[in-house]
Tab-separated table of C-alpha atoms in Angstrom:
chain	number	residue	atom	x	y	z
H	19	MET	CA	50.627	151.546	10.104
H	20	LYS	CA	54.423	151.810	10.846
H	21	LEU	CA	53.789	154.373	13.406
H	22	TRP	CA	51.405	151.992	15.252
H	23	LEU	CA	53.954	149.157	15.005
H	24	PHE	CA	56.816	151.555	16.550
H	25	PHE	CA	54.715	152.317	19.595
H	26	THR	CA	53.688	148.579	20.141
H	27	LEU	CA	57.530	147.733	20.328
H	28	ALA	CA	58.295	150.757	22.363
H	29	LEU	CA	55.629	149.337	25.034
H	30	LEU	CA	56.839	145.902	24.999
H	31	TRP	CA	60.419	147.222	25.745
H	32	LEU	CA	59.306	149.287	28.628
H	33	GLU	CA	57.485	146.082	30.404
H	34	VAL	CA	60.652	143.934	30.024
H	35	GLN	CA	62.744	146.588	31.622
H	36	ASN	CA	60.342	147.094	34.490
H	37	GLY	CA	60.300	143.174	34.948
H	38	VAL	CA	64.163	142.942	35.305
H	39	CYS	CA	64.450	146.032	37.472
H	40	GLN	CA	62.003	144.698	40.085
H	41	GLN	CA	63.668	141.234	40.214
H	42	VAL	CA	66.809	142.887	41.028
H	43	LYS	CA	65.192	144.936	43.630
H	44	ARG	CA	63.525	141.768	45.212
H	45	LYS	CA	67.234	139.991	45.529
H	46	LYS	CA	68.436	143.098	47.272
H	47	GLU	CA	65.802	143.337	49.749
H	48	ALA	CA	66.240	139.304	50.544
H	49	GLY	CA	69.820	139.797	51.039
H	50	GLU	CA	69.150	143.006	53.464
H	51	ASN	CA	67.664	140.454	56.093
H	52	ARG	CA	70.998	138.779	56.305
H	53	ILE	CA	72.997	142.168	57.207
H	54	ARG	CA	72.690	143.718	60.841
H	55	PRO	CA	73.538	147.276	61.435
H	56	GLY	CA	77.329	148.088	61.106
H	57	ARG	CA	76.993	146.299	57.797
H	58	LYS	CA	78.342	142.907	58.904
H	59	ARG	CA	77.333	139.851	57.399
H	60	VAL	CA	75.679	137.215	59.700
H	61	LYS	CA	76.088	133.467	58.539
H	62	VAL	CA	72.504	131.345	58.967
H	63	ARG	CA	73.035	128.639	61.563
H	64	TYR	CA	70.463	125.863	61.423
H	65	PRO	CA	70.476	123.508	64.369
H	66	LYS	CA	72.024	120.273	64.191
H	67	ALA	CA	70.069	116.909	64.222
H	68	LYS	CA	71.987	115.980	67.532
H	69	GLU	CA	71.154	119.217	69.111
H	70	LYS	CA	67.474	118.833	68.468
H	71	GLU	CA	67.639	115.440	70.044
H	72	ALA	CA	69.523	116.429	73.135
H	73	GLY	CA	66.386	117.471	75.226
H	74	SER	CA	64.190	114.875	73.607
H	75	LYS	CA	62.188	112.481	76.128
H	76	GLY	CA	63.681	109.368	76.999
H	77	GLN	CA	67.220	110.393	76.287
H	78	SER	CA	69.827	108.557	78.723
H	79	ILE	CA	71.244	111.490	81.347
H	80	LEU	CA	73.903	108.445	82.328
H	81	THR	CA	77.234	108.763	80.768
H	82	GLN	CA	80.622	107.020	81.116
H	83	VAL	CA	83.825	109.404	81.178
H	84	LEU	CA	86.310	108.082	78.738
H	85	ASP	CA	90.027	108.926	78.322
H	86	LYS	CA	91.063	112.437	77.054
H	87	GLY	CA	87.693	114.213	78.167
H	88	ARG	CA	85.424	111.978	76.014
H	89	PHE	CA	82.026	110.739	76.954
H	90	LEU	CA	79.976	107.962	76.080
H	91	ARG	CA	76.162	108.059	76.505
H	92	LEU	CA	75.411	104.624	77.868
H	93	GLY	CA	72.625	101.964	76.614
H	94	GLU	CA	70.893	98.843	78.057
H	95	SER	CA	74.623	97.330	78.730
H	96	LEU	CA	78.137	97.851	78.792
H	97	SER	CA	80.999	95.267	78.868
H	98	LEU	CA	84.437	96.404	80.656
H	99	SER	CA	87.559	94.834	81.432
H	100	PRO	CA	88.048	94.640	85.285
H	101	GLY	CA	90.930	96.849	86.953
H	102	LYS	CA	90.466	100.147	85.254
H	103	THR	CA	88.573	102.619	87.351
H	104	LEU	CA	85.105	103.515	86.192
H	105	GLU	CA	83.723	107.050	86.133
H	106	LEU	CA	79.929	107.609	85.412
H	107	ARG	CA	78.321	111.084	85.305
H	108	CYS	CA	74.582	111.679	85.452
H	109	LYS	CA	73.132	115.037	84.145
H	110	GLY	CA	71.166	116.999	86.820
H	111	THR	CA	71.779	119.418	89.968
H	112	LYS	CA	70.644	116.798	92.494
H	113	ILE	CA	70.786	113.092	91.537
H	114	GLY	CA	70.169	109.722	93.092
H	115	TRP	CA	72.114	106.492	92.309
H	116	ALA	CA	71.658	102.751	92.374
H	117	TYR	CA	74.423	99.978	92.102
H	118	PRO	CA	75.048	96.597	93.289
H	119	SER	CA	73.755	96.187	96.822
H	120	TYR	CA	76.865	94.299	98.182
H	121	LEU	CA	78.756	97.739	97.595
H	122	ASP	CA	76.666	99.044	100.614
H	123	THR	CA	76.616	95.693	102.578
H	124	PHE	CA	80.312	95.604	102.965
H	125	ASN	CA	80.786	99.700	103.146
H	126	ASP	CA	83.119	99.491	100.259
H	127	ASN	CA	85.653	102.369	99.991
H	128	ARG	CA	86.221	102.096	96.366
H	129	LEU	CA	83.008	103.541	95.564
H	130	SER	CA	82.600	107.372	95.884
H	131	ILE	CA	79.832	109.592	94.810
H	132	LYS	CA	80.160	113.437	94.521
H	133	GLN	CA	77.416	115.902	93.408
H	134	HIS	CA	78.534	118.823	91.368
H	135	GLU	CA	76.923	121.803	90.205
H	136	ARG	CA	75.428	120.268	86.929
H	137	TYR	CA	76.070	116.646	87.430
H	138	SER	CA	76.847	114.037	89.595
H	139	GLN	CA	79.926	111.617	89.673
H	140	LEU	CA	80.367	108.085	90.265
H	141	ILE	CA	83.633	106.651	90.805
H	142	LEU	CA	84.623	102.872	91.466
H	143	THR	CA	88.222	102.097	91.678
H	144	SER	CA	89.640	98.608	90.881
H	145	PRO	CA	86.338	97.237	89.646
H	146	SER	CA	86.099	93.327	89.593
H	147	ALA	CA	83.632	90.675	88.387
H	148	ALA	CA	81.923	90.994	91.654
H	149	ASP	CA	81.079	94.480	90.568
H	150	THR	CA	79.107	93.401	87.671
H	151	GLY	CA	75.332	94.503	87.755
H	152	GLU	CA	72.804	97.281	86.970
H	153	TYR	CA	74.091	101.036	87.723
H	154	SER	CA	71.300	103.589	87.402
H	155	CYS	CA	70.605	107.242	88.240
H	156	TRP	CA	67.727	109.695	88.307
H	157	VAL	CA	66.608	113.423	89.047
H	158	VAL	CA	65.746	114.133	92.369
H	159	LEU	CA	62.901	116.697	92.691
H	160	CYS	CA	62.598	118.537	95.965
H	161	ASP	CA	59.632	120.912	97.320
H	162	GLY	CA	61.299	122.480	100.235
H	163	LEU	CA	62.126	119.502	102.473
H	164	GLU	CA	60.242	116.950	100.563
H	165	CYS	CA	61.986	115.120	98.069
H	166	GLU	CA	61.235	112.508	95.507
H	167	LYS	CA	62.604	110.225	92.632
H	168	ASP	CA	61.670	111.607	89.132
H	169	GLY	CA	60.778	108.119	87.452
H	170	ASP	CA	60.466	109.805	83.950
H	171	THR	CA	64.254	110.776	84.231
H	172	THR	CA	65.828	107.164	85.298
H	173	SER	CA	68.590	106.144	83.317
H	174	ALA	CA	70.230	102.456	83.868
H	175	THR	CA	72.886	100.455	82.125
H	176	TYR	CA	73.892	96.682	83.256
H	177	ILE	CA	77.724	96.658	83.288
H	178	TYR	CA	79.672	93.490	82.969
H	179	PHE	CA	83.290	93.407	84.128
H	180	THR	CA	84.563	90.229	81.957
H	181	ASP	CA	86.838	88.078	83.771
H	182	LYS	CA	88.156	84.967	82.040
H	183	ASP	CA	88.830	83.313	85.351
H	184	GLU	CA	85.317	84.245	86.845
H	185	LEU	CA	82.572	83.151	84.818
H	186	PHE	CA	79.697	83.610	87.358
H	187	VAL	CA	79.555	86.627	89.125
H	188	PRO	CA	81.033	85.863	92.657
H	189	SER	CA	78.724	85.606	95.608
H	190	ALA	CA	79.542	85.337	99.480
H	191	ILE	CA	76.554	82.833	99.580
H	192	HIS	CA	77.709	79.145	98.699
H	193	PHE	CA	74.184	77.584	99.361
H	194	GLU	CA	71.142	79.696	98.586
H	195	ILE	CA	67.422	78.778	99.199
H	196	ILE	CA	64.960	79.963	96.398
H	197	TYR	CA	61.169	79.743	97.409
H	198	LEU	CA	58.614	78.729	94.480
H	199	ARG	CA	55.416	79.978	94.229
H	200	PRO	CA	52.609	79.056	92.167
H	201	ASP	CA	51.583	82.552	91.551
H	202	LYS	CA	54.665	84.188	90.246
H	203	PRO	CA	57.855	83.578	88.766
H	204	ALA	CA	60.760	82.198	90.362
H	205	THR	CA	64.534	82.962	89.496
H	206	VAL	CA	67.965	80.675	90.035
H	207	PRO	CA	70.431	83.811	90.056
H	208	CYS	CA	73.201	82.313	88.298
H	209	ARG	CA	74.284	85.646	86.647
H	210	VAL	CA	77.459	85.531	84.461
H	211	THR	CA	80.478	88.134	83.903
H	212	ASN	CA	80.227	88.004	80.065
H	213	PRO	CA	76.886	88.033	78.192
H	214	LYS	CA	78.244	85.741	75.426
H	215	ILE	CA	78.835	82.681	78.171
H	216	LYS	CA	76.895	79.640	77.583
H	217	VAL	CA	75.141	78.605	80.630
H	218	SER	CA	73.145	75.671	81.372
H	219	LEU	CA	70.900	74.537	84.750
H	220	HIS	CA	71.652	71.135	86.200
H	221	ARG	CA	69.276	69.046	88.952
H	222	GLU	CA	71.725	67.023	91.518
H	223	VAL	CA	69.001	64.272	92.363
H	224	PRO	CA	68.270	62.929	89.816
H	225	ALA	CA	71.479	63.917	87.971
H	226	GLU	CA	70.033	65.666	84.804
H	227	GLU	CA	70.376	68.845	82.678
H	228	ILE	CA	67.284	70.789	82.835
H	229	ALA	CA	65.683	71.894	79.335
H	230	VAL	CA	65.384	75.530	78.543
H	231	ASP	CA	62.694	76.027	76.091
H	232	GLY	CA	62.794	79.939	76.252
H	233	THR	CA	58.973	79.981	77.512
H	234	GLN	CA	58.268	77.862	80.748
H	235	ILE	CA	62.330	78.259	81.594
H	236	SER	CA	64.336	80.886	80.153
H	237	TYR	CA	67.749	82.315	80.617
H	238	ASN	CA	68.724	86.223	80.964
H	239	PRO	CA	72.548	86.796	81.541
H	240	THR	CA	71.442	89.683	83.934
H	241	LYS	CA	69.135	87.633	86.275
H	242	GLY	CA	69.917	83.714	85.748
H	243	PHE	CA	67.378	81.006	85.300
H	244	VAL	CA	63.698	82.249	85.171
H	245	ILE	CA	60.992	79.581	85.858
H	246	GLN	CA	57.608	81.370	84.790
H	247	ASN	CA	55.231	78.624	86.468
H	248	PRO	CA	56.663	76.976	89.641
H	249	SER	CA	55.185	73.934	90.447
H	250	PRO	CA	56.476	71.009	93.129
H	251	GLU	CA	58.258	69.127	90.580
H	252	HIS	CA	60.621	71.840	90.150
H	253	LYS	CA	61.967	71.509	94.090
H	254	GLY	CA	65.402	69.982	94.487
H	255	ALA	CA	68.800	70.968	94.600
H	256	TYR	CA	70.478	72.800	91.644
H	257	TYR	CA	73.377	74.098	90.334
H	258	CYS	CA	74.591	76.234	86.944
H	259	LYS	CA	77.359	75.425	84.443
H	260	ALA	CA	79.005	77.930	82.536
H	261	ASN	CA	81.279	77.138	79.552
H	262	SER	CA	84.199	79.858	78.749
H	263	ILE	CA	84.340	81.168	75.360
H	264	THR	CA	88.280	80.883	75.540
H	265	LYS	CA	88.957	77.706	77.639
H	266	THR	CA	87.741	74.454	76.987
H	267	THR	CA	87.198	74.029	81.102
H	268	SER	CA	83.720	74.768	82.636
H	269	GLN	CA	82.810	76.274	86.151
H	270	ILE	CA	80.162	75.516	88.549
H	271	SER	CA	77.964	77.847	90.190
H	272	THR	CA	76.479	78.565	93.911
H	273	LYS	CA	74.243	75.613	94.812
H	274	TYR	CA	70.610	76.333	94.993
H	275	GLN	CA	68.034	74.639	97.074
H	276	LEU	CA	64.512	75.201	95.447
H	277	LEU	CA	61.613	74.942	98.003
H	278	TYR	CA	57.896	74.935	96.913
H	279	VAL	CA	55.874	77.398	99.243
H	280	GLU	CA	52.037	76.175	100.267
H	281	VAL	CA	50.918	79.353	101.969
H	282	PRO	CA	49.937	82.146	99.915
H	283	GLY	CA	51.054	85.699	100.777
H	284	GLY	CA	48.963	88.274	102.925
H	285	PRO	CA	48.395	89.245	106.362
H	286	PRO	CA	49.658	86.506	108.823
H	287	PHE	CA	47.319	83.638	109.510
H	288	ALA	CA	47.223	83.269	113.122
H	289	THR	CA	46.002	81.197	115.894
H	290	ILE	CA	46.049	81.442	119.847
H	291	GLU	CA	45.941	78.818	122.444
H	292	ALA	CA	46.181	78.561	126.287
H	293	SER	CA	47.829	75.738	127.877
H	294	SER	CA	44.671	75.718	130.033
H	295	ASN	CA	41.842	78.021	130.029
H	296	LYS	CA	40.916	77.724	133.686
H	297	VAL	CA	43.680	77.767	136.315
H	298	SER	CA	43.821	78.217	140.055
H	299	GLY	CA	45.899	80.586	142.025
H	300	GLY	CA	49.707	79.503	142.478
H	301	ASP	CA	49.313	77.615	138.929
H	302	ILE	CA	51.537	78.280	135.856
H	303	PHE	CA	50.183	78.549	132.412
H	304	ASN	CA	51.392	79.688	129.038
H	305	VAL	CA	49.473	81.331	125.875
H	306	THR	CA	50.952	80.354	122.552
H	307	CYS	CA	50.356	82.600	119.266
H	308	THR	CA	50.983	80.754	116.177
H	309	VAL	CA	51.602	82.204	112.750
H	310	LEU	CA	51.970	80.015	109.393
H	311	GLY	CA	53.405	81.987	106.493
H	312	GLU	CA	55.785	82.438	103.713
H	313	PRO	CA	59.267	81.107	104.506
H	314	GLU	CA	61.266	84.324	104.095
H	315	VAL	CA	58.450	86.896	105.397
H	316	ASN	CA	59.391	88.072	109.132
H	317	VAL	CA	56.597	88.100	111.727
H	318	SER	CA	56.438	90.400	114.601
H	319	PHE	CA	54.160	89.979	117.800
H	320	SER	CA	52.968	91.952	120.639
H	321	TRP	CA	50.988	91.036	123.444
H	322	ARG	CA	47.905	92.900	125.484
H	323	TYR	CA	47.179	90.951	129.063
H	324	PRO	CA	45.644	91.409	132.266
H	325	GLY	CA	47.943	92.901	134.905
H	326	GLN	CA	50.220	94.338	131.975
H	327	GLY	CA	52.859	96.539	133.771
H	328	GLN	CA	52.261	95.029	137.258
H	329	ARG	CA	52.833	91.214	136.857
H	330	PRO	CA	56.124	89.700	135.554
H	331	VAL	CA	55.775	87.409	132.430
H	332	SER	CA	58.174	85.358	130.331
H	333	ILE	CA	57.824	85.837	126.469
H	334	HIS	CA	59.924	83.842	123.849
H	335	ASP	CA	59.608	84.176	120.277
H	336	SER	CA	60.742	81.720	117.635
H	337	TRP	CA	60.193	80.265	113.873
H	338	ARG	CA	61.340	77.384	111.968
H	339	LEU	CA	60.772	75.911	108.558
H	340	ILE	CA	58.470	72.981	108.423
H	341	ASN	CA	57.318	70.599	105.534
H	342	ARG	CA	53.280	70.088	105.046
H	343	GLY	CA	52.409	67.575	102.522
H	344	VAL	CA	54.758	66.723	99.675
H	345	GLY	CA	57.277	68.907	98.872
H	346	HIS	CA	55.371	72.159	100.570
H	347	THR	CA	57.410	74.469	102.782
H	348	THR	CA	56.011	76.631	105.362
H	349	ARG	CA	57.517	78.988	108.080
H	350	ILE	CA	55.870	78.695	111.498
H	351	SER	CA	56.675	81.542	113.891
H	352	GLN	CA	55.505	81.479	117.436
H	353	SER	CA	55.374	83.644	120.608
H	354	VAL	CA	54.825	81.938	123.941
H	355	MET	CA	53.986	83.857	127.013
H	356	ILE	CA	54.486	82.193	130.378
H	357	VAL	CA	52.541	83.084	133.525
H	358	ASP	CA	53.982	81.900	136.696
H	359	ASP	CA	52.525	81.534	140.327
H	360	VAL	CA	48.933	82.826	139.050
H	361	GLU	CA	47.346	85.531	141.014
H	362	THR	CA	43.715	86.880	140.633
H	363	ILE	CA	44.821	89.858	138.258
H	364	ASP	CA	45.877	87.228	135.996
H	365	TYR	CA	42.547	86.210	134.864
H	366	GLY	CA	41.028	87.763	131.679
H	367	LYS	CA	41.648	88.264	128.043
H	368	TYR	CA	45.197	87.736	126.393
H	369	ILE	CA	45.332	89.172	123.089
H	370	CYS	CA	48.041	88.631	120.531
H	371	THR	CA	48.909	91.069	117.359
H	372	THR	CA	50.692	89.635	114.664
H	373	LYS	CA	52.105	91.809	111.886
H	374	ASN	CA	54.118	91.404	108.758
H	375	LYS	CA	54.751	93.807	105.532
H	376	LYS	CA	51.659	92.855	103.995
H	377	GLY	CA	49.440	93.563	107.121
H	378	GLU	CA	48.258	92.449	110.940
H	379	THR	CA	45.957	89.773	112.659
H	380	LEU	CA	44.761	90.018	116.154
H	381	VAL	CA	43.658	86.950	117.928
H	382	ALA	CA	42.337	86.405	121.530
H	383	THR	CA	41.612	83.954	124.091
H	384	SER	CA	40.408	84.137	127.776
H	385	VAL	CA	41.959	82.464	131.199
H	386	LYS	CA	39.280	81.841	133.869
H	387	SER	CA	39.558	80.856	137.638
H	388	HIS	CA	39.029	77.118	138.054
H	389	ASP	CA	37.080	77.906	141.291
C-alpha cells in the first residue's frame, strides 16, 4: 500500500516538472521572434492613427505654410489678417489651382504659382480684403499629351481676409444687374470679409428691409443673399447693409438692380424678315434676323445669300434690353443685311444662322424679282 502511494506521488511530480519546462520553452520561442540575426533586439512598431488616416479618401491635400516650418491642413474656411504673405501648398507632382478670378483679370503680380517635385506652391503677397474668396487645388492626371482634372482629389478652402474698415469684399463694379429666373435661384452677391458680420438686405423703392426666413431667402457669407424661387415681385433696386462687430457704424454695399427674365433658356428663338420679298433691279432692300433671349446670353449671326463672295453687302449687328409685359426683361439681338442696287444675282434665298452657348437656330426667307 505504501509502495503504491509512493509511485503515485512520483508520477504527479514528473507531470508538474514537464509542464513548467514546456511553459519556459514556449516563452523563449516567443522571445526569439523579436530577435534578428546578429543578436540585436528589434522594437516592435505599431502604425499611429494619424499615419493610417494620411492616405484615406477625402483627406485634404491643401495646406497653409505657417512660421518655423509648421503646416496647417485646411478645412472649409479660414480667417486671416490682411497684409501678411499667404503661402499654400498642394500635394502632388502635377497640380491645378483656382482662386478669386479678379487676380487673373488684372494680371496681379502679387500672385505666383510654382510646381515642385512633390507639391505645388501658391504665394500671395500683401493680401487684402479684396482677396477674400475660395482657393482650391486638384491633381492633374495626364495620359501622354491629354490631361484632365481629378475631381476626387480636389480640395477647397474659403479664405476671409478680415478688415475692420472693409466689411464687404470690394468690387470694381458699383452697380450690378442681377437676372431673376423662375426656374433657378438668384444670388445678390454681397459677400463679407468676416463670417461673424451681420448683414441685412434692403430695397430702395419702397424703402424696406427684406425679411430673411432662411428658406425662401437665406444668407451665406461666401455667396450673399440667395432667393430660392424668384418672381416678378422681387424685381427692383437693392443694397446690403453690414454692421461691424467692433464699430457702431454700418457700411452699404454695391447697388443691385434685379430684373425678371421672361424668355427661358435654350437655343436662340429666331425670326427673319425682308423689307420686301419682291424687288426690281436697282432697288435697295434689307433682311433682318431677330433673336429674343436671356439678357446676358450672347448671340452670334452668320449669313448665306445669293451672290455671296461676288456682290458687296452691308451687315450690322446690335442688341439691347427691352421690357415685355410687367417686370419682364428680354434681350433682343439683331443682324441686318442691306443689299443696294439690286441685280439679278441677288434674287434667291437668304439664310440666317443664329448661335448661342446652348445651340443654334436656322431661319430663311426668299427675295424674288418684282417683274
